[in-house]
Amino acid sequence: MLSYLHSFHAGNHADVLKHAALSLLLNRLKEKDKPFVYIDTHAGAGIYDLKGDEARKNSEFKGGIGRLRQAHERFPELTDYLRVAQMHDNHYPGSPQVAADMLRDGDRLILMELHNREVRELRKNLGGDPRVAIHHRDGFEGLTALAPPKPARGLVLMDPSYEVAEDYEKALAALAGAAARWPTGIYMLWYPVLARQRDQSRLLRRRLQDCGFNSLLLAELRVREQQEEFGMCGSALAVVNAPWRFDQQLRNLLPKLQALLAEDSGAGWKLEWLIKGG
């Protein structure tokens, strides 16, 4: 189908949760001198024009990164994420750009994108970086095929659009397959929390517990009341092999993000270990 374009949603509350957590994980990996690899299975265009027609159609960024920029002094743990966002002025950095701006010279980025327009933009935005390899391919298939990468230390972000229901099954299969081949990798899966009639987040959580992961941490942020039929009220992250004390970092961050991004009294957050590693 491939009709989804992230430029309509760039910088919204879901991006803030995802990229805030991503920046924390990247900094944890950078604590050691050893190089690592960042893999993005659904990379998109890499960076988005917030003054363009698509971003301005619903201006979702105003309720996300727009609020966070105004309250930056309350989020010292997100200094690097906010620094990257500020570097690009009237543009919003997607996950590939956040990673590129945070990684070191010896680290690597592997970016996958199937959408023809998006991969053209991705190559234009990040193709000149010698650390970056861009693959025009299905990220679900590509993740398993490329695991384990070299160096065999690193982080995977998987954030498909879920525009088709099969994306949930494909995400589960790809994560399980990659983790079996590369059990020491860190994996972060983003997924939406939708209106009750369409939401699959609870089912996905149960299915994730059956994938054989050594550890599984769940973080959820809702910015509004969950409706019955329409809309996305929040999003969540499932983190496999979360670094030590990453859960405490999220426990401190999530209530602050809820207070900042809440749109009504139905906002809330949740953090729990579905599988607690030894």
GROMACS .gro file of C-alpha atoms in nm:
model
  278
    1MET     CA    1   0.000   0.000   0.000
    2LEU     CA    2   0.273   0.246   0.108
    3SER     CA    3   0.049   0.553   0.123
    4TYR     CA    4   0.172   0.668   0.465
    5LEU     CA    5   0.396   0.977   0.475
    6HIS     CA    6   0.541   1.074   0.810
    7SER     CA    7   0.574   1.439   0.710
    8PHE     CA    8   0.208   1.489   0.810
    9HIS     CA    9   0.287   1.381   1.166
   10ALA     CA   10   0.651   1.482   1.219
   11GLY     CA   11   0.733   1.612   1.564
   12ASN     CA   12   0.406   1.503   1.727
   13HIS     CA   13   0.371   1.350   2.074
   14ALA     CA   14   0.457   1.004   1.943
   15ASP     CA   15   0.779   1.131   1.788
   16VAL     CA   16   0.871   1.302   2.114
   17LEU     CA   17   0.832   0.980   2.311
   18LYS     CA   18   1.018   0.775   2.051
   19HIS     CA   19   1.306   1.013   1.993
   20ALA     CA   20   1.347   1.101   2.360
   21ALA     CA   21   1.389   0.731   2.440
   22LEU     CA   22   1.613   0.685   2.136
   23SER     CA   23   1.847   0.961   2.252
   24LEU     CA   24   1.872   0.804   2.598
   25LEU     CA   25   1.959   0.465   2.450
   26LEU     CA   26   2.219   0.610   2.213
   27ASN     CA   27   2.386   0.789   2.500
   28ARG     CA   28   2.397   0.468   2.701
   29LEU     CA   29   2.572   0.292   2.410
   30LYS     CA   30   2.818   0.582   2.383
   31GLU     CA   31   2.928   0.533   2.744
   32LYS     CA   32   3.173   0.271   2.614
   33ASP     CA   33   3.451   0.351   2.368
   34LYS     CA   34   3.360   0.054   2.149
   35PRO     CA   35   3.182   0.135   1.821
   36PHE     CA   36   2.824   0.027   1.763
   37VAL     CA   37   2.565   0.010   1.487
   38TYR     CA   38   2.225   0.179   1.471
   39ILE     CA   39   1.965   0.006   1.252
   40ASP     CA   40   1.643   0.180   1.145
   41THR     CA   41   1.399  -0.052   0.969
   42HIS     CA   42   1.149   0.214   0.861
   43ALA     CA   43   1.369   0.518   0.823
   44GLY     CA   44   1.139   0.751   0.630
   45ALA     CA   45   1.288   1.067   0.479
   46GLY     CA   46   1.520   1.134   0.771
   47ILE     CA   47   1.419   1.497   0.824
   48TYR     CA   48   1.095   1.692   0.770
   49ASP     CA   49   1.011   2.051   0.680
   50LEU     CA   50   0.781   2.190   0.950
   51LYS     CA   51   0.692   2.484   0.728
   52GLY     CA   52   0.583   2.258   0.443
   53ASP     CA   53   0.220   2.202   0.350
   54GLU     CA   54   0.214   1.845   0.480
   55ALA     CA   55   0.344   1.925   0.829
   56ARG     CA   56   0.125   2.235   0.853
   57LYS     CA   57  -0.195   2.057   0.750
   58ASN     CA   58  -0.270   1.954   1.109
   59SER     CA   59   0.037   2.111   1.275
   60GLU     CA   60   0.077   1.811   1.504
   61PHE     CA   61   0.429   1.926   1.589
   62LYS     CA   62   0.287   2.215   1.792
   63GLY     CA   63   0.154   1.970   2.052
   64GLY     CA   64   0.477   1.772   2.054
   65ILE     CA   65   0.824   1.912   1.987
   66GLY     CA   66   0.680   2.264   1.996
   67ARG     CA   67   0.585   2.225   2.362
   68LEU     CA   68   0.908   2.046   2.450
   69ARG     CA   69   1.123   2.321   2.302
   70GLN     CA   70   0.942   2.580   2.513
   71ALA     CA   71   0.997   2.373   2.829
   72HIS     CA   72   1.354   2.260   2.757
   73GLU     CA   73   1.485   2.370   3.096
   74ARG     CA   74   1.264   2.107   3.265
   75PHE     CA   75   1.423   1.823   3.066
   76PRO     CA   76   1.800   1.820   3.125
   77GLU     CA   77   1.806   1.447   3.043
   78LEU     CA   78   1.696   1.533   2.687
   79THR     CA   79   1.968   1.790   2.621
   80ASP     CA   80   2.111   1.599   2.325
   81TYR     CA   81   1.771   1.533   2.165
   82LEU     CA   82   1.675   1.899   2.202
   83ARG     CA   83   2.015   2.009   2.072
   84VAL     CA   84   1.963   1.800   1.758
   85ALA     CA   85   1.610   1.936   1.712
   86GLN     CA   86   1.740   2.291   1.747
   87MET     CA   87   2.022   2.233   1.497
   88HIS     CA   88   1.773   2.195   1.213
   89ASP     CA   89   1.576   2.515   1.273
   90ASN     CA   90   1.241   2.487   1.089
   91HIS     CA   91   1.286   2.117   1.022
   92TYR     CA   92   1.222   1.820   1.247
   93PRO     CA   93   1.486   1.544   1.259
   94GLY     CA   94   1.345   1.194   1.223
   95SER     CA   95   1.512   0.902   1.394
   96PRO     CA   96   1.786   0.859   1.127
   97GLN     CA   97   1.888   1.223   1.163
   98VAL     CA   98   1.876   1.210   1.543
   99ALA     CA   99   2.106   0.908   1.533
  100ALA     CA  100   2.338   1.059   1.271
  101ASP     CA  101   2.380   1.375   1.477
  102MET     CA  102   2.450   1.179   1.796
  103LEU     CA  103   2.672   0.896   1.672
  104ARG     CA  104   3.052   0.913   1.664
  105ASP     CA  105   3.286   0.882   1.366
  106GLY     CA  106   3.348   0.511   1.424
  107ASP     CA  107   2.982   0.415   1.462
  108ARG     CA  108   2.761   0.292   1.176
  109LEU     CA  109   2.404   0.354   1.062
  110ILE     CA  110   2.201   0.108   0.855
  111LEU     CA  111   1.881   0.267   0.725
  112MET     CA  112   1.603   0.082   0.545
  113GLU     CA  113   1.306   0.233   0.364
  114LEU     CA  114   1.071   0.081   0.104
  115HIS     CA  115   0.865   0.386  -0.002
  116ASN     CA  116   1.008   0.526  -0.329
  117ARG     CA  117   0.962   0.894  -0.245
  118GLU     CA  118   1.087   0.856   0.109
  119VAL     CA  119   1.402   0.667   0.016
  120ARG     CA  120   1.487   0.933  -0.244
  121GLU     CA  121   1.460   1.200   0.027
  122LEU     CA  122   1.655   0.983   0.269
  123ARG     CA  123   1.942   0.949   0.022
  124LYS     CA  124   1.939   1.323  -0.041
  125ASN     CA  125   1.944   1.401   0.331
  126LEU     CA  126   2.185   1.137   0.463
  127GLY     CA  127   2.342   0.963   0.163
  128GLY     CA  128   2.660   1.168   0.180
  129ASP     CA  129   2.751   1.049   0.530
  130PRO     CA  130   3.023   0.780   0.506
  131ARG     CA  131   2.891   0.612   0.821
  132VAL     CA  132   2.550   0.555   0.661
  133ALA     CA  133   2.431   0.262   0.448
  134ILE     CA  134   2.087   0.310   0.292
  135HIS     CA  135   1.886   0.010   0.170
  136HIS     CA  136   1.577   0.045  -0.051
  137ARG     CA  137   1.405  -0.261   0.092
  138ASP     CA  138   1.136  -0.396   0.323
  139GLY     CA  139   1.264  -0.333   0.675
  140PHE     CA  140   1.085  -0.635   0.819
  141GLU     CA  141   1.272  -0.867   0.585
  142GLY     CA  142   1.588  -0.663   0.596
  143LEU     CA  143   1.631  -0.673   0.972
  144THR     CA  144   1.642  -1.050   0.990
  145ALA     CA  145   1.860  -1.073   0.680
  146LEU     CA  146   2.120  -0.830   0.816
  147ALA     CA  147   2.139  -0.976   1.167
  148PRO     CA  148   2.387  -1.002   1.322
  149PRO     CA  149   2.552  -0.683   1.194
  150LYS     CA  150   2.912  -0.573   1.231
  151PRO     CA  151   2.995  -0.448   1.483
  152ALA     CA  152   2.772  -0.684   1.679
  153ARG     CA  153   2.690  -0.417   1.935
  154GLY     CA  154   2.403  -0.186   1.877
  155LEU     CA  155   2.043  -0.077   1.865
  156VAL     CA  156   1.747  -0.141   1.635
  157LEU     CA  157   1.450   0.093   1.602
  158MET     CA  158   1.140  -0.050   1.436
  159ASP     CA  159   0.852   0.193   1.387
  160PRO     CA  160   0.632   0.086   1.095
  161SER     CA  161   0.325   0.289   1.002
  162TYR     CA  162   0.082   0.004   1.083
  163GLU     CA  163  -0.127   0.125   0.789
  164VAL     CA  164  -0.211  -0.240   0.728
  165ALA     CA  165  -0.298  -0.484   1.007
  166GLU     CA  166  -0.033  -0.730   0.887
  167ASP     CA  167   0.237  -0.491   1.009
  168TYR     CA  168   0.179  -0.612   1.364
  169GLU     CA  169   0.247  -0.973   1.271
  170LYS     CA  170   0.543  -0.877   1.054
  171ALA     CA  171   0.695  -0.672   1.336
  172LEU     CA  172   0.667  -0.963   1.577
  173ALA     CA  173   0.821  -1.207   1.330
  174ALA     CA  174   1.105  -0.971   1.237
  175LEU     CA  175   1.196  -0.895   1.597
  176ALA     CA  176   1.185  -1.259   1.702
  177GLY     CA  177   1.390  -1.364   1.401
  178ALA     CA  178   1.652  -1.094   1.451
  179ALA     CA  179   1.680  -1.157   1.825
  180ALA     CA  180   1.737  -1.527   1.760
  181ARG     CA  181   2.028  -1.443   1.526
  182TRP     CA  182   2.154  -1.145   1.728
  183PRO     CA  183   2.054  -1.201   2.092
  184THR     CA  184   2.276  -0.925   2.236
  185GLY     CA  185   2.122  -0.641   2.032
  186ILE     CA  186   1.895  -0.380   2.184
  187TYR     CA  187   1.558  -0.358   2.008
  188MET     CA  188   1.299  -0.080   2.042
  189LEU     CA  189   0.958  -0.129   1.881
  190TRP     CA  190   0.724   0.168   1.858
  191TYR     CA  191   0.349   0.113   1.820
  192PRO     CA  192   0.035   0.330   1.842
  193VAL     CA  193  -0.243   0.325   2.099
  194LEU     CA  194  -0.556   0.374   1.889
  195ALA     CA  195  -0.931   0.404   1.949
  196ARG     CA  196  -1.075   0.094   2.117
  197GLN     CA  197  -1.232  -0.057   1.804
  198ARG     CA  198  -0.901  -0.044   1.615
  199ASP     CA  199  -0.645  -0.072   1.891
  200GLN     CA  200  -0.415  -0.375   1.892
  201SER     CA  201  -0.173  -0.263   2.162
  202ARG     CA  202  -0.293  -0.507   2.428
  203LEU     CA  203  -0.281  -0.800   2.187
  204LEU     CA  204   0.064  -0.696   2.072
  205ARG     CA  205   0.186  -0.687   2.430
  206ARG     CA  206   0.067  -1.043   2.490
  207ARG     CA  207   0.224  -1.164   2.168
  208LEU     CA  208   0.556  -0.998   2.247
  209GLN     CA  209   0.578  -1.199   2.569
  210ASP     CA  210   0.571  -1.520   2.364
  211CYS     CA  211   0.864  -1.427   2.136
  212GLY     CA  212   1.134  -1.575   2.359
  213PHE     CA  213   1.306  -1.248   2.452
  214ASN     CA  214   1.540  -1.243   2.751
  215SER     CA  215   1.391  -0.918   2.879
  216LEU     CA  216   1.107  -0.691   2.771
  217LEU     CA  217   1.030  -0.343   2.903
  218LEU     CA  218   0.710  -0.160   2.808
  219ALA     CA  219   0.664   0.219   2.819
  220GLU     CA  220   0.336   0.386   2.722
  221LEU     CA  221   0.235   0.752   2.700
  222ARG     CA  222  -0.124   0.865   2.638
  223VAL     CA  223  -0.198   1.232   2.577
  224ARG     CA  224  -0.577   1.213   2.563
  225GLU     CA  225  -0.876   0.996   2.648
  226GLN     CA  226  -0.906   0.681   2.439
  227GLN     CA  227  -1.207   0.716   2.208
  228GLU     CA  228  -1.427   0.433   2.084
  229GLU     CA  229  -1.389   0.461   1.706
  230PHE     CA  230  -1.131   0.715   1.586
  231GLY     CA  231  -0.792   0.863   1.662
  232MET     CA  232  -0.459   0.785   1.824
  233CYS     CA  233  -0.456   0.872   2.192
  234GLY     CA  234  -0.094   0.777   2.255
  235SER     CA  235   0.186   0.540   2.172
  236ALA     CA  236   0.417   0.291   2.333
  237LEU     CA  237   0.764   0.142   2.319
  238ALA     CA  238   0.862  -0.219   2.374
  239VAL     CA  239   1.233  -0.245   2.452
  240VAL     CA  240   1.417  -0.576   2.433
  241ASN     CA  241   1.746  -0.597   2.626
  242ALA     CA  242   1.707  -0.253   2.782
  243PRO     CA  243   2.034  -0.132   2.939
  244TRP     CA  244   2.074  -0.129   3.315
  245ARG     CA  245   1.871   0.148   3.480
  246PHE     CA  246   1.709   0.255   3.153
  247ASP     CA  247   1.377   0.176   3.321
  248GLN     CA  248   1.458   0.431   3.592
  249GLN     CA  249   1.537   0.692   3.329
  250LEU     CA  250   1.193   0.636   3.176
  251ARG     CA  251   1.025   0.632   3.516
  252ASN     CA  252   1.158   0.982   3.576
  253LEU     CA  253   1.081   1.106   3.223
  254LEU     CA  254   0.731   0.972   3.150
  255PRO     CA  255   0.536   1.168   3.414
  256LYS     CA  256   0.703   1.489   3.301
  257LEU     CA  257   0.616   1.419   2.938
  258GLN     CA  258   0.257   1.342   3.037
  259ALA     CA  259   0.225   1.672   3.221
  260LEU     CA  260   0.373   1.862   2.927
  261LEU     CA  261   0.193   1.692   2.637
  262ALA     CA  262  -0.148   1.615   2.795
  263GLU     CA  263  -0.448   1.730   2.592
  264ASP     CA  264  -0.719   1.627   2.838
  265SER     CA  265  -0.771   1.446   3.168
  266GLY     CA  266  -0.741   1.107   2.998
  267ALA     CA  267  -0.363   1.145   2.962
  268GLY     CA  268  -0.146   0.895   3.145
  269TRP     CA  269   0.166   0.683   3.136
  270LYS     CA  270   0.266   0.327   3.213
  271LEU     CA  271   0.599   0.153   3.263
  272GLU     CA  272   0.633  -0.216   3.336
  273TRP     CA  273   0.860  -0.515   3.286
  274LEU     CA  274   0.677  -0.780   3.088
  275ILE     CA  275   0.986  -1.000   3.112
  276LYS     CA  276   1.244  -0.913   3.375
  277GLY     CA  277   1.588  -1.027   3.272
  278GLY     CA  278   1.834  -1.172   3.518
   0.00000   0.00000   0.00000
